[in-house]
């Protein structure tokens, strides 16, 4: 799991925003929607690999990229407003930044909020817990202040570490399409109806599945559906074959 390095200036500096519908960003540095049908891009990966089993598709056909998944984590649509005032507390700035961290990783606009119930302790090596919510799913973050922190410092460096992954339907559908769109041996991509947002353990099977029709799949090599499980890491959705 990668840890995000962050810093917060204690002067009257605004915080960068990066999320949509909540808040987060500048003085500190940290790094992440709703369910829907899967996409719009015109054609499936293969025109020739046609599935002969009608009705065997999963609930959500994946026919193209998801329009709500943005290309860049710095897209203005991901800005969280309003940003904290210049005189906002250190904790408020961290809460704002964490929301942008989550939105920036997902690249999918959504409603966010953040709360550090006991505040963020500004002491060398101090560890605090904050909770960031995206579309109703909560991801706990561990905030650790740098061991080099000195009281009264103009900048406060800290690490922010999410303790859960986040499975987001639109992000997963988009990733599934992107990972397979160039293949000529598969078609009929589809997934189970995934949750709009669900906190999950990272690198652990989520229990949800997608599938595609493989031209050379099946015991006889004459084609068949290939079932894929879903895992989430900090930055991506991963698919693995289920046998």
XYZ file of N, CA and C in Angstrom:
729
model
N 0.855 -1.202 0.000
C 0.000 0.000 0.000
C 0.879 1.236 0.000
N 0.679 2.103 -0.940
C 1.492 3.300 -1.006
C 0.996 4.346 -0.030
N 1.918 5.097 0.579
C 1.561 6.134 1.540
C 1.720 7.487 0.888
N 0.748 8.365 1.088
C 0.810 9.691 0.497
C 1.566 10.634 1.402
N 2.537 11.342 0.860
C 3.273 12.351 1.604
C 2.510 13.655 1.517
N 2.426 14.363 2.614
C 1.635 15.576 2.651
C 2.331 16.644 3.455
N 1.935 17.885 3.216
C 2.395 18.960 4.063
C 1.311 20.002 4.129
N 1.274 20.729 5.247
C 0.297 21.794 5.404
C 1.021 23.028 5.902
N 0.832 24.126 5.194
C 1.401 25.387 5.636
C 0.460 25.980 6.659
N 1.001 26.458 7.769
C 0.153 26.995 8.821
C -0.110 28.473 8.628
N 0.404 29.032 7.532
C 0.121 30.433 7.219
C -1.233 30.513 6.550
N -1.625 31.731 6.182
C -2.943 31.931 5.576
C -2.885 31.574 4.110
N -2.791 30.302 3.841
C -2.727 29.844 2.466
C -3.944 28.987 2.201
N -4.563 29.146 1.043
C -5.748 28.364 0.728
C -5.354 26.937 0.422
N -6.329 26.064 0.368
C -6.065 24.660 0.085
C -6.585 24.316 -1.291
N -5.810 23.562 -2.043
C -6.247 23.143 -3.367
C -7.533 22.367 -3.224
N -8.386 22.429 -4.218
C -9.582 21.626 -4.134
C -9.527 20.556 -5.185
N -10.119 19.429 -4.902
C -10.097 18.394 -5.901
C -11.173 17.404 -5.680
N -12.324 17.682 -5.740
C -13.339 16.707 -5.558
C -14.607 17.331 -5.958
N -15.663 16.608 -5.967
C -16.836 17.249 -6.428
C -17.920 17.135 -5.430
N -18.326 18.169 -4.871
C -19.402 18.189 -3.952
C -18.962 18.144 -2.514
N -17.648 18.237 -2.156
C -17.229 18.277 -0.782
C -16.002 19.140 -0.689
N -14.973 18.733 0.085
C -13.856 19.614 0.166
C -12.523 18.957 0.298
N -11.385 19.662 0.017
C -10.026 19.180 0.189
C -8.901 19.939 -0.498
N -7.649 20.093 -0.146
C -6.449 20.304 -0.954
C -5.318 21.214 -0.623
N -4.704 22.177 -0.798
C -3.419 22.803 -0.923
C -2.439 22.712 0.220
N -2.731 23.312 1.389
C -1.726 23.370 2.437
C -1.227 21.985 2.768
N -2.058 20.991 2.647
C -1.594 19.658 2.896
C -1.515 18.956 1.581
N -0.816 17.888 1.541
C -0.749 17.178 0.295
C -1.179 15.773 0.538
N -2.136 15.240 -0.085
C -2.529 13.868 0.087
C -3.045 13.377 -1.201
N -3.284 12.119 -1.256
C -3.717 11.799 -2.577
C -5.210 11.617 -2.691
N -9.041 10.032 -3.528
C -9.841 9.184 -4.245
C -11.069 9.233 -4.290
N -19.026 5.979 -7.346
C -19.961 6.951 -7.601
C -21.292 6.406 -7.591
N -21.463 6.115 -8.151
C -22.771 5.565 -8.151
C -22.829 4.533 -9.236
N -23.677 3.576 -8.977
C -23.775 2.490 -9.921
C -24.413 2.972 -11.197
N -24.172 2.270 -12.275
C -24.792 2.679 -13.514
C -24.531 1.629 -14.543
N -25.130 1.778 -15.692
C -24.862 0.824 -16.726
C -23.492 1.124 -17.269
N -22.959 0.168 -17.998
C -21.565 0.325 -18.299
C -21.280 0.962 -19.613
N -21.399 2.130 -19.795
C -20.694 2.828 -20.831
C -21.372 2.983 -22.153
N -20.654 3.689 -23.004
C -21.236 4.099 -24.231
C -20.422 3.781 -25.452
N -19.125 3.593 -25.354
C -18.313 3.481 -26.559
C -18.857 2.414 -27.467
N -19.024 2.720 -28.638
C -19.706 1.983 -29.658
C -19.651 0.490 -29.670
N -18.491 -0.125 -29.900
C -18.525 -1.548 -30.110
C -17.713 -2.299 -29.090
N -18.042 -3.587 -28.937
C -17.322 -4.442 -28.020
C -15.958 -4.752 -28.599
N -15.029 -5.310 -27.792
C -13.684 -5.539 -28.269
C -13.590 -6.346 -29.549
N -14.470 -7.279 -29.782
C -14.334 -8.102 -30.973
C -15.642 -8.213 -31.727
N -15.557 -8.024 -33.032
C -16.739 -8.184 -33.860
C -16.915 -9.644 -34.258
N -15.795 -10.412 -34.281
C -15.887 -11.774 -34.769
C -16.151 -12.791 -33.673
N -15.783 -12.475 -32.431
C -15.972 -13.438 -31.353
C -17.359 -13.285 -30.765
N -18.326 -13.847 -31.417
C -19.720 -13.716 -30.985
C -20.087 -14.841 -30.028
N -20.784 -14.520 -28.961
C -21.178 -15.525 -27.985
C -22.447 -16.224 -28.424
N -22.415 -17.543 -28.494
C -23.577 -18.283 -28.972
C -24.605 -18.589 -27.894
N -24.374 -18.132 -26.668
C -25.294 -18.466 -25.598
C -26.142 -17.255 -25.209
N -27.280 -17.063 -25.810
C -28.120 -15.911 -25.495
C -28.610 -15.959 -24.056
N -28.683 -14.785 -23.441
C -29.211 -14.700 -22.100
C -28.205 -15.038 -21.022
N -26.958 -15.329 -21.387
C -25.961 -15.715 -20.396
C -25.166 -14.523 -19.888
N -25.410 -13.334 -20.412
C -24.695 -12.149 -19.953
C -25.062 -11.841 -18.501
N -24.164 -11.140 -17.815
C -24.465 -10.666 -16.472
C -25.346 -9.417 -16.561
N -25.742 -8.892 -15.428
C -26.771 -7.846 -15.382
C -26.410 -6.564 -16.113
N -25.117 -6.191 -16.106
C -24.718 -4.907 -16.688
C -23.775 -5.123 -17.861
N -24.225 -4.902 -19.108
C -23.327 -5.021 -20.259
C -22.317 -3.874 -20.259
N -21.073 -4.192 -20.530
C -20.019 -3.181 -20.570
C -19.658 -2.961 -22.032
N -20.174 -1.907 -22.606
C -20.024 -1.678 -24.042
C -19.139 -0.482 -24.393
N -18.596 0.171 -23.385
C -17.746 1.328 -23.657
C -17.306 1.983 -22.374
N -16.505 3.035 -22.476
C -16.013 3.724 -21.280
C -17.139 4.432 -20.545
N -16.956 4.647 -19.271
C -17.929 5.366 -18.462
C -17.714 6.869 -18.621
N -18.713 7.609 -19.047
C -18.539 9.048 -19.275
C -18.217 9.842 -18.020
N -18.550 9.313 -16.834
C -18.295 10.058 -15.600
C -16.888 9.846 -15.043
N -16.130 8.928 -15.639
C -14.762 8.696 -15.194
C -13.849 9.666 -15.931
N -13.181 10.526 -15.191
C -12.383 11.597 -15.794
C -10.963 11.137 -16.093
N -10.339 11.802 -17.055
C -9.004 11.405 -17.490
C -7.917 11.817 -16.518
N -8.133 12.917 -15.808
C -7.093 13.462 -14.945
C -7.606 13.710 -13.532
N -6.756 13.438 -12.550
C -7.126 13.691 -11.159
C -7.172 15.179 -10.851
N -6.637 16.002 -11.760
C -6.668 17.454 -11.556
C -7.825 18.117 -12.293
N -8.726 17.326 -12.843
C -9.879 17.879 -13.548
C -10.675 18.795 -12.607
N -11.062 19.976 -13.067
C -11.823 20.916 -12.229
C -13.115 20.320 -11.656
N -13.665 19.323 -12.324
C -14.896 18.706 -11.828
C -14.663 17.966 -10.512
N -13.409 17.736 -10.179
C -13.092 17.029 -8.947
C -12.739 17.971 -7.800
N -12.909 19.264 -8.021
C -12.599 20.221 -6.961
C -13.664 20.177 -5.876
N -13.210 20.246 -4.650
C -14.112 20.222 -3.497
C -14.294 21.647 -2.997
N -15.525 22.068 -2.926
C -15.798 23.432 -2.477
C -16.874 23.410 -1.383
N -16.846 24.412 -0.494
C -15.824 25.459 -0.412
C -14.558 24.937 0.253
N -13.425 25.542 -0.077
C -12.191 25.136 0.577
C -12.102 25.849 1.926
N -11.315 25.335 2.853
C -11.211 25.952 4.181
C -10.722 27.394 4.110
N -11.214 28.207 5.000
C -10.771 29.609 5.065
C -9.313 29.655 5.505
N -8.673 30.799 5.259
C -7.267 30.954 5.620
C -6.994 30.656 7.087
N -7.947 30.993 7.924
C -7.749 30.783 9.352
C -8.263 29.450 9.867
N -8.591 28.541 8.971
C -9.132 27.243 9.380
C -8.100 26.461 10.184
N -8.581 25.560 11.001
C -7.683 24.747 11.822
C -6.932 23.733 10.966
N -5.865 23.213 11.537
C -5.080 22.173 10.869
C -5.963 20.967 10.551
N -6.814 20.585 11.478
C -7.699 19.436 11.271
C -8.642 19.671 10.094
N -9.205 20.868 9.987
C -10.110 21.172 8.878
C -9.385 21.077 7.534
N -8.140 21.526 7.521
C -7.371 21.456 6.278
C -7.067 20.009 5.892
N -6.761 19.195 6.882
C -6.510 17.785 6.609
C -7.784 17.110 6.103
N -8.908 17.384 6.721
C -10.180 16.788 6.293
C -10.493 17.149 4.850
N -10.236 18.398 4.490
C -10.479 18.848 3.118
C -9.553 18.130 2.147
N -8.300 18.019 2.514
C -7.320 17.391 1.644
C -7.595 15.909 1.449
N -8.050 15.240 2.483
C -8.334 13.812 2.371
C -9.456 13.529 1.381
N -10.439 14.408 1.324
C -11.516 14.225 0.352
C -10.976 14.323 -1.074
N -10.066 15.262 -1.277
C -9.470 15.393 -2.605
C -8.576 14.206 -2.922
N -7.946 13.685 -1.929
C -7.111 12.498 -2.101
C -7.952 11.350 -2.659
N -9.097 11.123 -2.044
C -9.965 10.029 -2.453
C -10.545 10.272 -3.845
N -11.036 11.476 -4.088
C -11.619 11.799 -5.387
C -10.569 11.742 -6.500
N -9.369 12.210 -6.209
C -8.315 12.205 -7.212
C -7.920 10.796 -7.618
N -7.973 9.870 -6.694
C -7.638 8.489 -7.019
C -8.749 7.810 -7.821
N -9.986 8.102 -7.479
C -11.110 7.497 -8.195
C -11.338 8.130 -9.561
N -11.135 9.443 -9.648
C -11.401 10.227 -10.867
C -12.881 10.157 -11.253
N -13.724 9.971 -10.262
C -15.172 9.941 -10.481
C -15.819 10.918 -9.510
N -16.439 11.994 -10.000
C -17.093 12.948 -9.101
C -18.122 12.247 -8.217
N -18.246 12.725 -7.006
C -19.209 12.135 -6.087
C -19.293 12.958 -4.817
N -20.282 12.670 -4.009
C -20.484 13.401 -2.763
C -19.526 12.880 -1.696
N -18.757 13.773 -1.099
C -17.790 13.374 -0.083
C -17.962 14.168 1.198
N -17.410 13.617 2.264
C -17.313 14.320 3.537
C -16.133 13.714 4.276
N -15.655 14.409 5.309
C -14.541 13.881 6.087
C -14.662 14.351 7.528
N -14.209 13.500 8.435
C -14.281 13.835 9.849
C -13.132 13.151 10.592
N -12.398 13.947 11.348
C -11.360 13.413 12.231
C -11.915 13.574 13.645
N -12.571 12.559 14.182
C -13.362 12.703 15.413
C -12.602 13.252 16.614
N -11.321 12.933 16.706
C -10.520 13.430 17.829
C -9.531 14.505 17.395
N -9.756 15.052 16.188
C -8.830 16.043 15.664
C -7.550 15.378 15.177
N -6.657 16.179 14.595
C -5.357 15.688 14.148
C -4.298 16.286 15.066
N -3.615 15.435 15.784
C -2.618 15.881 16.761
C -1.338 16.322 16.073
N -0.950 17.585 16.278
C 0.265 18.121 15.674
C 1.447 17.956 16.620
N 1.929 16.724 16.675
C 3.132 16.422 17.438
C 3.964 15.450 16.631
N 5.259 15.489 16.802
C 6.141 14.601 16.058
C 5.720 13.142 16.222
N 5.535 12.467 15.081
C 5.180 11.036 15.029
C 3.794 10.717 15.572
N 2.973 11.731 15.861
C 1.616 11.473 16.361
C 0.762 10.838 15.269
N -0.106 9.923 15.661
C -0.991 9.235 14.724
C -2.438 9.552 15.081
N -3.211 9.957 14.083
C -4.633 10.261 14.275
C -5.438 9.497 13.229
N -6.720 9.315 13.500
C -7.604 8.605 12.579
C -8.673 9.559 12.049
N -8.869 9.528 10.743
C -9.922 10.320 10.097
C -10.762 9.385 9.237
N -11.995 9.760 9.009
C -12.902 8.972 8.170
C -13.365 9.817 6.991
N -13.198 9.270 5.786
C -13.612 9.970 4.569
C -14.740 9.185 3.923
N -15.829 9.848 3.645
C -17.004 9.192 3.066
C -17.194 9.612 1.618
N -17.422 8.627 0.748
C -17.696 8.863 -0.669
C -18.980 8.130 -1.025
N -19.991 8.886 -1.420
C -21.279 8.305 -1.801
C -21.759 7.269 -0.771
N -21.590 7.599 0.503
C -22.099 6.749 1.569
C -21.150 5.678 2.065
N -20.038 5.453 1.368
C -19.055 4.457 1.801
C -17.913 5.152 2.536
N -17.517 4.623 3.676
C -16.514 5.282 4.517
C -15.167 4.561 4.469
N -14.115 5.342 4.217
C -12.752 4.828 4.206
C -11.984 5.472 5.360
N -11.517 4.695 6.333
C -10.704 5.263 7.409
C -9.286 5.562 6.915
N -8.739 6.672 7.358
C -7.363 7.055 7.029
C -6.559 7.181 8.314
N -5.316 6.776 8.251
C -4.385 6.989 9.346
C -3.488 8.174 8.984
N -3.448 9.160 9.852
C -2.636 10.360 9.634
C -1.462 10.329 10.606
N -0.245 10.327 10.069
C 0.946 10.301 10.918
C 1.801 11.539 10.660
N 2.000 12.329 11.681
C 2.819 13.535 11.583
C 4.301 13.145 11.488
N 5.042 13.886 10.681
C 6.465 13.608 10.512
C 7.199 13.617 11.843
N 8.173 12.741 11.970
C 8.981 12.687 13.184
C 9.864 13.927 13.343
N 9.998 14.686 12.237
C 10.836 15.891 12.261
C 10.032 17.150 12.594
N 8.752 16.983 12.867
C 7.921 18.147 13.169
C 8.415 18.878 14.417
N 8.438 20.195 14.320
C 8.799 21.046 15.457
C 7.631 21.985 15.753
N 7.231 22.130 17.005
C 6.128 23.048 17.346
C 6.392 24.437 16.775
N 5.353 25.001 16.162
C 5.471 26.327 15.581
C 6.015 26.336 14.171
N 6.281 25.163 13.606
C 6.800 25.092 12.240
C 5.797 25.678 11.252
N 6.328 26.343 10.225
C 5.467 26.919 9.201
C 4.789 25.825 8.382
N 5.487 24.707 8.156
C 4.940 23.591 7.399
C 4.815 22.368 8.297
N 3.745 21.631 8.075
C 3.567 20.370 8.793
C 3.499 19.234 7.771
N 4.481 18.370 7.789
C 4.492 17.229 6.898
C 3.824 16.044 7.585
N 3.077 15.273 6.801
C 2.433 14.099 7.369
C 2.188 13.063 6.285
N 1.979 11.840 6.680
C 1.597 10.764 5.769
C 0.122 10.427 5.980
N -0.600 10.204 4.887
C -1.996 9.771 4.993
C -2.120 8.397 4.340
N -2.627 7.446 5.090
C -2.713 6.072 4.606
C -4.143 5.556 4.707
N -4.803 5.284 3.576
C -6.154 4.709 3.635
C -6.078 3.276 4.141
N -6.964 2.900 5.023
C -6.963 1.562 5.603
C -7.961 0.625 4.919
N -8.657 1.129 3.930
C -9.591 0.333 3.141
C -9.477 0.752 1.676
N -9.861 -0.159 0.786
C -10.004 0.201 -0.611
C -11.437 0.625 -0.856
N -11.715 1.117 -2.059
C -13.075 1.554 -2.377
C -13.467 1.018 -3.747
N -14.470 0.160 -3.762
C -15.015 -0.368 -5.009
C -16.139 0.550 -5.459
N -15.977 1.166 -6.631
C -16.973 2.085 -7.180
C -17.401 1.545 -8.541
N -18.699 1.367 -8.720
C -19.221 0.723 -9.925
C -18.706 1.359 -11.211
N -18.844 2.659 -11.352
C -18.452 3.306 -12.600
C -16.965 3.126 -12.883
N -16.166 3.220 -11.836
C -14.732 3.051 -11.986
C -14.407 1.627 -12.434
N -15.083 0.648 -11.849
C -14.837 -0.757 -12.185
C -15.267 -1.072 -13.617
N -16.452 -0.599 -14.021
C -16.902 -0.848 -15.388
C -15.922 -0.228 -16.392
N -15.492 0.987 -16.091
C -14.578 1.686 -16.990
C -13.250 0.943 -17.089
N -12.746 0.500 -15.952
C -11.476 -0.230 -15.930
C -11.588 -1.536 -16.707
N -12.709 -2.232 -16.569
C -12.915 -3.502 -17.269
C -12.898 -3.290 -18.779
N -13.579 -2.241 -19.228
C -13.589 -1.939 -20.659
C -12.189 -1.556 -21.148
N -11.537 -0.663 -20.436
C -10.216 -0.182 -20.847
C -9.197 -1.314 -20.916
N -9.260 -2.252 -19.987
C -8.298 -3.350 -19.939
C -8.483 -4.347 -21.075
N -9.656 -4.348 -21.706
C -9.944 -5.371 -22.709
C -10.310 -4.845 -24.094
N -10.414 -3.531 -24.252
C -10.936 -2.982 -25.504
C -10.081 -3.293 -26.729
N -8.799 -3.547 -26.546
C -7.943 -3.798 -27.702
C -7.875 -5.250 -28.129
N -8.531 -6.134 -27.431
C -8.449 -7.562 -27.741
C -9.439 -7.963 -28.830
N -8.977 -8.780 -29.758
C -9.846 -9.216 -30.849
C -10.456 -10.586 -30.594
N -10.045 -11.232 -29.500
C -10.503 -12.594 -29.233
C -11.626 -12.668 -28.212
N -12.118 -11.509 -27.764
C -13.180 -11.544 -26.769
C -14.318 -10.601 -27.150
N -15.455 -10.819 -26.556
C -16.619 -9.959 -26.769
C -17.575 -10.143 -25.588
N -18.703 -9.471 -25.672
C -19.770 -9.617 -24.686
C -19.285 -9.407 -23.254
N -18.650 -8.272 -23.011
C -18.228 -7.929 -21.654
C -19.454 -7.569 -20.820
N -19.512 -8.072 -19.604
C -20.620 -7.728 -18.709
C -20.183 -7.953 -17.266
N -20.900 -7.324 -16.359
C -20.606 -7.446 -14.927
C -21.888 -7.626 -14.138
N -21.750 -8.133 -12.946
C -22.856 -8.082 -12.012
C -23.115 -6.613 -11.695
N -24.272 -6.316 -11.176
C -24.533 -4.933 -10.773
C -23.704 -4.623 -9.532
N -22.709 -3.778 -9.713
C -21.785 -3.467 -8.630
C -22.329 -2.332 -7.773
N -21.887 -2.239 -6.524
C -22.379 -1.158 -5.650
C -21.892 0.205 -6.116
N -22.710 1.218 -5.902
C -22.304 2.583 -6.248
C -20.970 2.896 -5.594
N -20.803 2.519 -4.352
C -19.534 2.655 -3.639
C -19.561 1.727 -2.436
N -18.461 1.004 -2.229
C -18.394 0.065 -1.105
C -16.954 -0.016 -0.618
N -16.743 0.207 0.669
C -15.410 0.072 1.243
C -15.077 -1.421 1.355
N -13.889 -1.797 0.888
C -13.476 -3.204 0.887
C -12.018 -3.296 1.337
N -11.604 -4.489 1.737
C -10.202 -4.709 2.047
C -9.403 -4.711 0.746
N -8.259 -4.062 0.756
C -7.433 -4.008 -0.445
C -6.836 -5.382 -0.752
N -6.675 -5.661 -2.064
C -6.076 -6.898 -2.551
C -6.790 -8.147 -2.029
N -8.081 -8.015 -1.790
C -8.886 -9.127 -1.299
C -10.098 -9.309 -2.199
N -10.459 -10.538 -2.499
C -11.605 -10.794 -3.366
C -12.853 -10.137 -2.793
N -13.536 -9.362 -3.632
C -14.706 -8.618 -3.159
C -15.993 -9.433 -3.173
N -15.997 -10.544 -3.914
C -17.222 -11.333 -4.037
C -18.063 -10.934 -5.240
N -17.638 -9.893 -5.974
C -18.335 -9.457 -7.184
C -17.580 -9.958 -8.418
N -18.314 -10.057 -9.541
C -17.716 -10.646 -10.727
C -18.089 -9.926 -12.022
N -17.218 -10.077 -13.009
C -17.487 -9.686 -14.385
C -17.159 -10.892 -15.259
N -17.448 -10.797 -16.552
C -17.120 -11.891 -17.450
C -17.031 -11.381 -18.882
N -16.408 -12.190 -19.736
C -16.417 -11.916 -21.172
C -16.490 -13.245 -21.914
N -16.887 -13.147 -23.195
C -16.900 -14.333 -24.027
C -15.555 -14.432 -24.721
N -14.826 -15.538 -24.463
C -13.518 -15.735 -25.076
C -13.609 -16.675 -26.257
N -13.090 -16.247 -27.373
C -13.166 -17.039 -28.601
C -12.498 -18.394 -28.443
N -11.425 -18.435 -27.665
C -10.668 -19.677 -27.499
C -10.805 -20.262 -26.092
N -11.745 -19.759 -25.323
C -11.954 -20.263 -23.977
C -12.741 -21.574 -24.015
N -12.930 -22.172 -22.879
C -13.681 -23.423 -22.827
C -12.763 -24.618 -22.944
N -13.224 -25.749 -22.472
C -12.399 -26.949 -22.468
C -12.020 -27.404 -23.869
N -12.891 -27.219 -24.832
C -12.599 -27.654 -26.197
C -11.936 -26.561 -27.022
N -11.705 -25.399 -26.397
C -11.061 -24.308 -27.117
C -11.929 -23.675 -28.178
N -13.237 -23.943 -28.121
C -14.148 -23.413 -29.130
C -14.934 -22.207 -28.635
N -14.530 -21.691 -27.526
C -15.198 -20.493 -27.020
C -16.007 -20.752 -25.768
N -16.097 -19.739 -24.951
C -16.880 -19.850 -23.731
C -16.725 -18.608 -22.886
N -17.562 -18.497 -21.882
C -17.488 -17.363 -20.982
C -16.343 -17.555 -19.981
N -15.635 -16.476 -19.718
C -14.550 -16.468 -18.738
C -15.006 -15.590 -17.571
N -15.075 -16.177 -16.386
C -15.530 -15.457 -15.197
C -14.349 -14.819 -14.481
N -14.508 -13.569 -14.091
C -13.440 -12.816 -13.447
C -13.880 -12.288 -12.088
N -13.050 -12.481 -11.091
C -13.284 -11.880 -9.797
C -12.728 -10.461 -9.778
N -13.072 -9.717 -8.750
C -12.667 -8.310 -8.657
C -11.939 -8.059 -7.344
N -10.789 -7.401 -7.440
C -10.062 -6.915 -6.269
C -9.803 -5.425 -6.453
N -9.545 -4.750 -5.359
C -9.269 -3.309 -5.419
C -7.951 -3.033 -4.701
N -7.087 -2.255 -5.345
C -5.932 -1.743 -4.636
C -6.078 -0.228 -4.535
N -5.069 0.450 -4.108
C -5.249 1.869 -3.827
C -5.593 2.683 -5.069
N -5.064 2.293 -6.220
C -5.244 3.126 -7.398
C -6.040 2.461 -8.526
N -6.249 1.160 -8.456
C -6.900 0.481 -9.563
C -7.879 -0.586 -9.090
N -8.698 -1.012 -10.056
C -9.533 -2.187 -9.874
C -8.842 -3.309 -10.679
N -8.641 -4.450 -10.070
C -7.977 -5.566 -10.746
C -8.964 -6.714 -10.937
N -8.788 -7.426 -12.057
C -9.643 -8.564 -12.379
C -8.778 -9.824 -12.466
N -9.289 -10.935 -11.948
C -8.547 -12.182 -11.989
C -9.500 -13.304 -12.353
N -8.983 -14.277 -13.093
C -9.823 -15.364 -13.581
C -10.254 -16.277 -12.445
N -11.526 -16.619 -12.448
C -12.095 -17.520 -11.449
C -12.391 -18.848 -12.127
N -11.836 -19.911 -11.609
C -12.063 -21.237 -12.210
C -12.938 -22.094 -11.322
